[in-house]
Amino acid sequence: MNLDRVEIHLYRNCNLKCKMCDFKEYTDEIPSIEKMDKVMSQLKELNVKIVHFTGGEVLLYPNVEDLFRCVVEKGMKVHITTNALLLNNDMKRKAVAKYVSKLQISIDHYKCEMHNMLRGVDKTLENVLAGIKKLKEESPDVLLTMNTVVSKYNIDFIEEMLNLCKEYKFSVFNPIPIKGCEELTPSSEQIEKLLSNEEVLKNKAAEMNIEITAPSFHIFNVKQDKQAYNGILYKEGCKLLHNQMFINMTTGEVLPCPMTMYRNKANVLLGNIFENNISEIWNSARTQEVRDFFANTENKAGKACYDFCDPAFCYNQSMLKK
């Protein structure tokens, strides 16, 4: 099988303190540019098309322009997931404008005070929006996806989030179900209201030429509607491992996707880049075994993924080979 896209988790280091995130105050070792170049060379040999960097915060990488250049010079595209706070830094933003073709940017509210409260740092959204505006002026063709963790604070304001997408030229709105943070979970009443407005919101997004990644807003009703949730996620089996995989640079572990990074990964661990060549791992019997497991709809992949994976993620990831 062709490996089209690889997601690389650089480290957990971050410059925000988000209420819904486990990555707070970590100081993981930052992988050297020499180590990253070696990985990129192996990916080039596999004809990988897209390298997607995640963190922590990707733009904290000290030699970020060198990192992006090393990918592009090997004929691959750079995508990143970022909180975008450092886009207001001229040096970091120019590196993004020069080399990055797509950004997934985390924005959780259209009001600055609410986004900043959820992200744990003052003036965050103000700086993020200022940086996005400058980036679009410098790189008009860069693609933007807005990642929004849907909580009790923003579930009633999806229309306002779509308006923000339009204003700042996002082409995709990616609403993400919240997991493992009961204090931020929307109420049943809020979820029902969202479900009743689904058609209106999707029509509004279509008029704005904005794609909503969630195949159905029932994904936000997992506690009350597990059957619908399960049907959406595992209707055809998980196919992410057919053309993409995930590498954790802190540990070297190769996994099907980032959702498996801190869960029961023994069932789905493919190998380790510090021990084997990436090509050997991708073409191994072990990887095929895990691929077959996820493809079997009778398994529903529940033994490994059911409690924490979400359909919006799988749907969005499956579209990222574009």
mmCIF file of C-alpha atoms in Angstrom:
data_model
loop_
_atom_site.group_PDB
_atom_site.id
_atom_site.type_symbol
_atom_site.label_atom_id
_atom_site.label_comp_id
_atom_site.label_asym_id
_atom_site.label_seq_id
_atom_site.Cartn_x
_atom_site.Cartn_y
_atom_site.Cartn_z
ATOM 1 C CA MET A 1 0.000 0.000 0.000
ATOM 2 C CA ASN A 2 1.122 3.548 -0.699
ATOM 3 C CA LEU A 3 1.979 5.693 2.316
ATOM 4 C CA ASP A 4 0.639 9.112 1.321
ATOM 5 C CA ARG A 5 0.589 11.017 4.603
ATOM 6 C CA VAL A 6 2.509 10.836 7.880
ATOM 7 C CA GLU A 7 1.615 12.744 11.027
ATOM 8 C CA ILE A 8 4.595 13.503 13.261
ATOM 9 C CA HIS A 9 4.218 14.407 16.914
ATOM 10 C CA LEU A 10 7.317 16.483 17.722
ATOM 11 C CA TYR A 11 6.897 16.887 21.516
ATOM 12 C CA ARG A 12 4.335 17.891 24.140
ATOM 13 C CA ASN A 13 5.907 21.301 24.839
ATOM 14 C CA CYS A 14 3.352 24.096 24.534
ATOM 15 C CA ASN A 15 2.952 27.823 25.228
ATOM 16 C CA LEU A 16 -0.698 27.591 26.344
ATOM 17 C CA LYS A 17 -2.474 25.948 29.287
ATOM 18 C CA CYS A 18 -5.715 24.742 27.745
ATOM 19 C CA LYS A 19 -8.377 23.488 30.123
ATOM 20 C CA MET A 20 -9.220 20.481 27.947
ATOM 21 C CA CYS A 21 -5.637 19.387 27.212
ATOM 22 C CA ASP A 22 -3.274 16.968 28.963
ATOM 23 C CA PHE A 23 -0.156 18.694 27.621
ATOM 24 C CA LYS A 24 0.612 21.222 30.351
ATOM 25 C CA GLU A 25 4.125 22.280 31.364
ATOM 26 C CA TYR A 26 5.943 19.435 29.603
ATOM 27 C CA THR A 27 9.580 19.854 28.600
ATOM 28 C CA ASP A 28 10.171 16.949 26.231
ATOM 29 C CA GLU A 29 13.477 16.745 24.406
ATOM 30 C CA ILE A 30 13.237 18.590 21.101
ATOM 31 C CA PRO A 31 14.295 16.307 18.210
ATOM 32 C CA SER A 32 17.336 17.704 16.426
ATOM 33 C CA ILE A 33 17.151 18.881 12.842
ATOM 34 C CA GLU A 34 19.621 16.097 11.965
ATOM 35 C CA LYS A 35 17.263 13.477 13.417
ATOM 36 C CA MET A 36 14.306 15.011 11.588
ATOM 37 C CA ASP A 37 16.232 15.106 8.295
ATOM 38 C CA LYS A 38 16.945 11.384 8.619
ATOM 39 C CA VAL A 39 13.233 10.710 9.116
ATOM 40 C CA MET A 40 12.315 12.901 6.136
ATOM 41 C CA SER A 41 14.785 11.027 3.920
ATOM 42 C CA GLN A 42 13.105 7.728 4.816
ATOM 43 C CA LEU A 43 9.677 9.208 4.080
ATOM 44 C CA LYS A 44 10.904 10.482 0.720
ATOM 45 C CA GLU A 45 11.978 6.935 -0.180
ATOM 46 C CA LEU A 46 8.375 5.850 0.462
ATOM 47 C CA ASN A 47 7.023 8.623 -1.811
ATOM 48 C CA VAL A 48 5.109 10.255 1.026
ATOM 49 C CA LYS A 49 3.171 13.302 -0.189
ATOM 50 C CA ILE A 50 2.269 15.106 3.060
ATOM 51 C CA VAL A 51 4.052 15.480 6.401
ATOM 52 C CA HIS A 52 1.766 16.869 9.102
ATOM 53 C CA PHE A 53 3.486 18.186 12.242
ATOM 54 C CA THR A 54 1.700 18.340 15.596
ATOM 55 C CA GLY A 55 2.705 18.993 19.203
ATOM 56 C CA GLY A 56 2.469 20.481 21.757
ATOM 57 C CA GLU A 57 3.022 23.621 19.760
ATOM 58 C CA VAL A 58 4.858 23.060 16.473
ATOM 59 C CA LEU A 59 5.976 26.681 16.091
ATOM 60 C CA LEU A 60 8.012 26.453 19.319
ATOM 61 C CA TYR A 61 10.509 24.335 17.352
ATOM 62 C CA PRO A 62 13.710 26.461 17.439
ATOM 63 C CA ASN A 63 14.785 25.796 13.826
ATOM 64 C CA VAL A 64 11.277 25.679 12.408
ATOM 65 C CA GLU A 65 12.230 27.140 9.013
ATOM 66 C CA ASP A 66 14.965 24.507 8.618
ATOM 67 C CA LEU A 67 12.463 21.819 9.613
ATOM 68 C CA PHE A 68 9.891 22.909 7.031
ATOM 69 C CA ARG A 69 12.543 23.397 4.341
ATOM 70 C CA CYS A 70 13.888 19.910 4.851
ATOM 71 C CA VAL A 71 10.414 18.515 4.053
ATOM 72 C CA VAL A 72 9.707 20.701 1.021
ATOM 73 C CA GLU A 73 13.137 20.174 -0.534
ATOM 74 C CA LYS A 74 12.423 16.434 -0.483
ATOM 75 C CA GLY A 75 9.272 16.983 -2.546
ATOM 76 C CA MET A 76 6.679 16.699 0.238
ATOM 77 C CA LYS A 77 4.058 19.169 1.479
ATOM 78 C CA VAL A 78 4.055 20.573 5.026
ATOM 79 C CA HIS A 79 0.828 20.677 7.057
ATOM 80 C CA ILE A 80 0.749 21.724 10.718
ATOM 81 C CA THR A 81 -1.623 21.818 13.666
ATOM 82 C CA THR A 82 -0.993 24.939 15.736
ATOM 83 C CA ASN A 83 -2.553 27.220 18.317
ATOM 84 C CA ALA A 84 -1.233 29.995 16.003
ATOM 85 C CA LEU A 85 -0.102 32.250 18.853
ATOM 86 C CA LEU A 86 3.354 32.529 17.261
ATOM 87 C CA LEU A 87 2.003 33.531 13.860
ATOM 88 C CA ASN A 88 2.259 37.070 15.226
ATOM 89 C CA ASN A 89 6.026 36.536 15.397
ATOM 90 C CA ASP A 90 7.472 37.773 12.081
ATOM 91 C CA MET A 91 10.218 35.135 11.819
ATOM 92 C CA LYS A 92 7.919 32.193 12.607
ATOM 93 C CA ARG A 93 5.123 33.465 10.372
ATOM 94 C CA LYS A 94 7.438 34.006 7.402
ATOM 95 C CA ALA A 95 8.649 30.407 7.714
ATOM 96 C CA VAL A 96 5.033 29.252 7.627
ATOM 97 C CA ALA A 97 4.175 31.535 4.692
ATOM 98 C CA LYS A 98 7.153 30.217 2.718
ATOM 99 C CA TYR A 99 6.794 26.480 3.310
ATOM 100 C CA VAL A 100 3.455 25.443 4.846
ATOM 101 C CA SER A 101 0.509 24.678 2.557
ATOM 102 C CA LYS A 102 -2.141 23.931 5.210
ATOM 103 C CA LEU A 103 -2.694 24.875 8.856
ATOM 104 C CA GLN A 104 -5.171 23.457 11.345
ATOM 105 C CA ILE A 105 -5.634 26.248 13.889
ATOM 106 C CA SER A 106 -7.221 25.770 17.306
ATOM 107 C CA ILE A 107 -9.884 28.402 18.049
ATOM 108 C CA ASP A 108 -12.537 27.691 20.678
ATOM 109 C CA HIS A 109 -14.633 30.846 20.790
ATOM 110 C CA TYR A 110 -15.372 33.907 18.704
ATOM 111 C CA LYS A 111 -15.081 36.107 21.801
ATOM 112 C CA CYS A 112 -11.537 36.858 22.922
ATOM 113 C CA GLU A 113 -12.239 36.645 26.647
ATOM 114 C CA MET A 114 -13.841 33.190 26.309
ATOM 115 C CA HIS A 115 -11.165 31.730 24.019
ATOM 116 C CA ASN A 116 -8.430 33.101 26.282
ATOM 117 C CA MET A 117 -10.112 31.601 29.357
ATOM 118 C CA LEU A 118 -10.291 28.175 27.708
ATOM 119 C CA ARG A 119 -6.700 28.423 26.470
ATOM 120 C CA GLY A 120 -5.321 29.694 29.776
ATOM 121 C CA VAL A 121 -3.310 32.692 28.512
ATOM 122 C CA ASP A 122 -4.378 36.338 28.177
ATOM 123 C CA LYS A 123 -4.443 38.061 24.758
ATOM 124 C CA THR A 124 -4.261 34.709 22.949
ATOM 125 C CA LEU A 125 -7.055 35.149 20.417
ATOM 126 C CA GLU A 126 -6.119 38.771 19.752
ATOM 127 C CA ASN A 127 -2.606 37.685 18.759
ATOM 128 C CA VAL A 128 -3.832 34.634 16.861
ATOM 129 C CA LEU A 129 -6.229 36.608 14.669
ATOM 130 C CA ALA A 130 -3.639 39.302 14.021
ATOM 131 C CA GLY A 131 -1.162 36.626 12.934
ATOM 132 C CA ILE A 132 -3.700 34.897 10.676
ATOM 133 C CA LYS A 133 -4.514 38.182 8.956
ATOM 134 C CA LYS A 134 -0.825 38.840 8.239
ATOM 135 C CA LEU A 135 -0.296 35.248 7.055
ATOM 136 C CA LYS A 136 -3.146 35.424 4.541
ATOM 137 C CA GLU A 137 -1.707 38.686 3.198
ATOM 138 C CA GLU A 138 1.711 37.070 2.747
ATOM 139 C CA SER A 139 0.459 33.657 1.568
ATOM 140 C CA PRO A 140 -3.070 34.028 0.121
ATOM 141 C CA ASP A 141 -3.274 30.420 -1.073
ATOM 142 C CA VAL A 142 -2.484 28.801 2.290
ATOM 143 C CA LEU A 143 -5.372 26.570 3.417
ATOM 144 C CA LEU A 144 -6.847 27.080 6.885
ATOM 145 C CA THR A 145 -8.902 24.676 8.999
ATOM 146 C CA MET A 146 -10.435 25.866 12.270
ATOM 147 C CA ASN A 147 -10.285 23.175 14.975
ATOM 148 C CA THR A 148 -12.891 23.845 17.669
ATOM 149 C CA VAL A 149 -13.264 21.641 20.742
ATOM 150 C CA VAL A 150 -17.017 21.781 21.309
ATOM 151 C CA SER A 151 -17.732 22.535 24.970
ATOM 152 C CA LYS A 152 -20.556 23.986 27.040
ATOM 153 C CA TYR A 153 -19.004 27.408 26.410
ATOM 154 C CA ASN A 154 -19.228 27.383 22.607
ATOM 155 C CA ILE A 155 -21.809 24.797 21.515
ATOM 156 C CA ASP A 156 -24.498 27.504 21.366
ATOM 157 C CA PHE A 157 -22.337 29.690 19.097
ATOM 158 C CA ILE A 158 -21.500 27.476 16.095
ATOM 159 C CA GLU A 159 -23.029 30.030 13.730
ATOM 160 C CA GLU A 160 -20.747 32.728 15.166
ATOM 161 C CA MET A 161 -17.764 30.395 14.714
ATOM 162 C CA LEU A 162 -18.722 29.951 11.051
ATOM 163 C CA ASN A 163 -18.864 33.728 10.688
ATOM 164 C CA LEU A 164 -15.337 33.897 12.143
ATOM 165 C CA CYS A 165 -14.220 31.270 9.613
ATOM 166 C CA LYS A 166 -15.535 33.387 6.783
ATOM 167 C CA GLU A 167 -14.004 36.612 8.095
ATOM 168 C CA TYR A 168 -10.521 35.105 8.403
ATOM 169 C CA LYS A 169 -10.744 32.957 5.243
ATOM 170 C CA PHE A 170 -10.881 29.453 6.736
ATOM 171 C CA SER A 171 -12.117 26.877 4.232
ATOM 172 C CA VAL A 172 -12.839 24.112 6.768
ATOM 173 C CA PHE A 173 -14.547 24.084 10.171
ATOM 174 C CA ASN A 174 -13.601 21.016 12.230
ATOM 175 C CA PRO A 175 -15.757 20.673 15.382
ATOM 176 C CA ILE A 176 -14.222 18.177 17.821
ATOM 177 C CA PRO A 177 -16.184 16.318 20.516
ATOM 178 C CA ILE A 178 -14.731 16.907 23.973
ATOM 179 C CA LYS A 179 -13.439 13.857 25.829
ATOM 180 C CA GLY A 180 -12.353 13.310 29.416
ATOM 181 C CA CYS A 181 -13.224 16.780 30.711
ATOM 182 C CA GLU A 182 -16.595 16.583 32.442
ATOM 183 C CA GLU A 183 -16.521 20.193 33.633
ATOM 184 C CA LEU A 184 -16.588 21.413 30.009
ATOM 185 C CA THR A 185 -19.035 18.849 28.586
ATOM 186 C CA PRO A 186 -22.167 20.359 26.991
ATOM 187 C CA SER A 187 -25.514 19.641 28.640
ATOM 188 C CA SER A 188 -28.099 17.347 27.077
ATOM 189 C CA GLU A 189 -30.245 20.413 26.368
ATOM 190 C CA GLN A 190 -27.392 22.129 24.537
ATOM 191 C CA ILE A 191 -26.731 19.030 22.442
ATOM 192 C CA GLU A 192 -30.403 18.650 21.524
ATOM 193 C CA LYS A 193 -30.522 22.293 20.459
ATOM 194 C CA LEU A 194 -27.458 21.767 18.255
ATOM 195 C CA LEU A 195 -29.008 18.672 16.677
ATOM 196 C CA SER A 196 -32.213 20.579 15.908
ATOM 197 C CA ASN A 197 -30.149 23.313 14.181
ATOM 198 C CA GLU A 198 -27.851 20.973 12.236
ATOM 199 C CA GLU A 199 -29.457 21.447 8.826
ATOM 200 C CA VAL A 200 -29.580 25.243 9.192
ATOM 201 C CA LEU A 201 -25.917 25.402 10.231
ATOM 202 C CA LYS A 202 -24.746 23.115 7.433
ATOM 203 C CA ASN A 203 -26.694 25.123 4.872
ATOM 204 C CA LYS A 204 -25.150 28.321 6.202
ATOM 205 C CA ALA A 205 -21.672 26.791 5.942
ATOM 206 C CA ALA A 206 -22.366 25.691 2.364
ATOM 207 C CA GLU A 207 -23.443 29.231 1.445
ATOM 208 C CA MET A 208 -20.128 30.490 2.839
ATOM 209 C CA ASN A 209 -18.210 27.754 0.950
ATOM 210 C CA ILE A 210 -16.988 26.343 4.260
ATOM 211 C CA GLU A 211 -16.737 22.572 4.736
ATOM 212 C CA ILE A 212 -17.875 21.161 8.093
ATOM 213 C CA THR A 213 -15.932 17.969 8.746
ATOM 214 C CA ALA A 214 -18.423 16.360 11.145
ATOM 215 C CA PRO A 215 -20.465 13.853 9.111
ATOM 216 C CA SER A 216 -23.283 14.202 11.643
ATOM 217 C CA PHE A 217 -23.723 16.326 14.756
ATOM 218 C CA HIS A 218 -24.806 13.133 16.532
ATOM 219 C CA ILE A 219 -21.097 12.706 17.302
ATOM 220 C CA PHE A 220 -21.557 15.290 20.069
ATOM 221 C CA ASN A 221 -24.229 13.127 21.678
ATOM 222 C CA VAL A 222 -22.065 10.113 22.433
ATOM 223 C CA LYS A 223 -23.357 9.616 25.982
ATOM 224 C CA GLN A 224 -26.994 9.568 24.907
ATOM 225 C CA ASP A 225 -26.558 8.094 21.439
ATOM 226 C CA LYS A 226 -23.729 5.544 21.410
ATOM 227 C CA GLN A 227 -25.372 3.500 18.697
ATOM 228 C CA ALA A 228 -25.398 6.443 16.287
ATOM 229 C CA TYR A 229 -21.848 7.356 17.293
ATOM 230 C CA ASN A 230 -20.615 3.823 16.715
ATOM 231 C CA GLY A 231 -22.425 3.608 13.390
ATOM 232 C CA ILE A 232 -20.820 6.793 12.122
ATOM 233 C CA LEU A 233 -17.299 5.869 13.175
ATOM 234 C CA TYR A 234 -17.158 2.187 12.264
ATOM 235 C CA LYS A 235 -19.656 1.916 9.426
ATOM 236 C CA GLU A 236 -16.922 0.846 7.005
ATOM 237 C CA GLY A 237 -14.114 0.169 9.449
ATOM 238 C CA CYS A 238 -11.220 2.537 10.127
ATOM 239 C CA LYS A 239 -9.157 3.051 6.970
ATOM 240 C CA LEU A 240 -6.559 5.516 8.215
ATOM 241 C CA LEU A 241 -3.784 2.926 8.180
ATOM 242 C CA HIS A 242 -4.397 2.248 4.479
ATOM 243 C CA ASN A 243 -2.465 5.352 3.409
ATOM 244 C CA GLN A 244 -1.206 7.131 6.528
ATOM 245 C CA MET A 245 0.353 6.606 9.927
ATOM 246 C CA PHE A 246 1.565 8.439 13.021
ATOM 247 C CA ILE A 247 5.077 8.818 14.496
ATOM 248 C CA ASN A 248 5.814 9.964 18.048
ATOM 249 C CA MET A 249 9.285 11.550 17.909
ATOM 250 C CA THR A 250 9.606 11.544 21.711
ATOM 251 C CA THR A 251 9.436 7.740 21.917
ATOM 252 C CA GLY A 252 9.987 6.698 18.292
ATOM 253 C CA GLU A 253 6.735 4.727 18.362
ATOM 254 C CA VAL A 254 4.788 4.244 15.133
ATOM 255 C CA LEU A 255 1.005 4.018 15.541
ATOM 256 C CA PRO A 256 -2.093 4.168 13.308
ATOM 257 C CA CYS A 257 -3.089 7.665 14.483
ATOM 258 C CA PRO A 258 -2.559 10.183 17.317
ATOM 259 C CA MET A 259 -5.679 8.968 19.099
ATOM 260 C CA THR A 260 -3.775 5.796 20.026
ATOM 261 C CA MET A 261 -0.740 7.597 21.466
ATOM 262 C CA TYR A 262 -1.659 7.530 25.159
ATOM 263 C CA ARG A 263 -4.245 4.766 25.228
ATOM 264 C CA ASN A 264 -4.036 0.990 25.091
ATOM 265 C CA LYS A 265 -1.435 1.190 22.356
ATOM 266 C CA ALA A 266 -0.009 -2.308 22.868
ATOM 267 C CA ASN A 267 -2.808 -3.598 20.632
ATOM 268 C CA VAL A 268 -1.925 -1.244 17.787
ATOM 269 C CA LEU A 269 1.807 -0.494 18.107
ATOM 270 C CA LEU A 270 3.428 -0.966 14.688
ATOM 271 C CA GLY A 271 7.109 -0.516 15.515
ATOM 272 C CA ASN A 272 9.776 2.010 16.487
ATOM 273 C CA ILE A 273 11.749 4.270 14.139
ATOM 274 C CA PHE A 274 14.727 4.174 16.503
ATOM 275 C CA GLU A 275 14.959 0.426 15.919
ATOM 276 C CA ASN A 276 13.781 -0.089 12.332
ATOM 277 C CA ASN A 277 13.583 1.760 9.025
ATOM 278 C CA ILE A 278 10.167 3.340 8.421
ATOM 279 C CA SER A 279 9.767 1.388 5.172
ATOM 280 C CA GLU A 280 10.295 -1.878 7.039
ATOM 281 C CA ILE A 281 7.628 -0.892 9.574
ATOM 282 C CA TRP A 282 5.079 0.226 6.964
ATOM 283 C CA ASN A 283 5.471 -2.987 4.935
ATOM 284 C CA SER A 284 5.670 -5.348 7.919
ATOM 285 C CA ALA A 285 3.349 -8.225 8.763
ATOM 286 C CA ARG A 286 2.586 -6.458 12.058
ATOM 287 C CA THR A 287 1.270 -3.353 10.290
ATOM 288 C CA GLN A 288 -0.882 -5.502 7.999
ATOM 289 C CA GLU A 289 -2.241 -7.325 11.043
ATOM 290 C CA VAL A 290 -3.327 -4.041 12.662
ATOM 291 C CA ARG A 291 -4.676 -2.765 9.330
ATOM 292 C CA ASP A 292 -6.847 -5.879 8.993
ATOM 293 C CA PHE A 293 -8.073 -5.519 12.562
ATOM 294 C CA PHE A 294 -9.275 -1.964 11.951
ATOM 295 C CA ALA A 295 -10.853 -2.898 8.611
ATOM 296 C CA ASN A 296 -12.968 -5.652 10.187
ATOM 297 C CA THR A 297 -16.288 -3.979 10.980
ATOM 298 C CA GLU A 298 -17.265 -6.863 13.254
ATOM 299 C CA ASN A 299 -14.472 -5.805 15.613
ATOM 300 C CA LYS A 300 -15.624 -2.178 15.444
ATOM 301 C CA ALA A 301 -12.044 -1.523 16.606
ATOM 302 C CA GLY A 302 -13.712 -1.089 20.000
ATOM 303 C CA LYS A 303 -11.107 -3.035 21.921
ATOM 304 C CA ALA A 304 -8.536 -0.400 21.053
ATOM 305 C CA CYS A 305 -10.380 2.781 20.150
ATOM 306 C CA TYR A 306 -14.065 2.961 21.037
ATOM 307 C CA ASP A 307 -13.811 4.987 24.241
ATOM 308 C CA PHE A 308 -11.738 7.823 22.879
ATOM 309 C CA CYS A 309 -11.809 8.012 19.079
ATOM 310 C CA ASP A 310 -14.259 10.375 17.399
ATOM 311 C CA PRO A 311 -15.860 10.312 13.946
ATOM 312 C CA ALA A 312 -15.028 13.941 13.196
ATOM 313 C CA PHE A 313 -11.345 13.107 13.592
ATOM 314 C CA CYS A 314 -11.533 10.013 11.387
ATOM 315 C CA TYR A 315 -13.546 11.791 8.727
ATOM 316 C CA ASN A 316 -11.174 14.743 8.702
ATOM 317 C CA GLN A 317 -8.057 12.574 8.626
ATOM 318 C CA SER A 318 -9.409 10.536 5.724
ATOM 319 C CA MET A 319 -9.755 13.760 3.714
ATOM 320 C CA LEU A 320 -6.225 14.985 4.461
ATOM 321 C CA LYS A 321 -4.584 12.979 1.701
ATOM 322 C CA LYS A 322 -5.767 15.737 -0.658
#
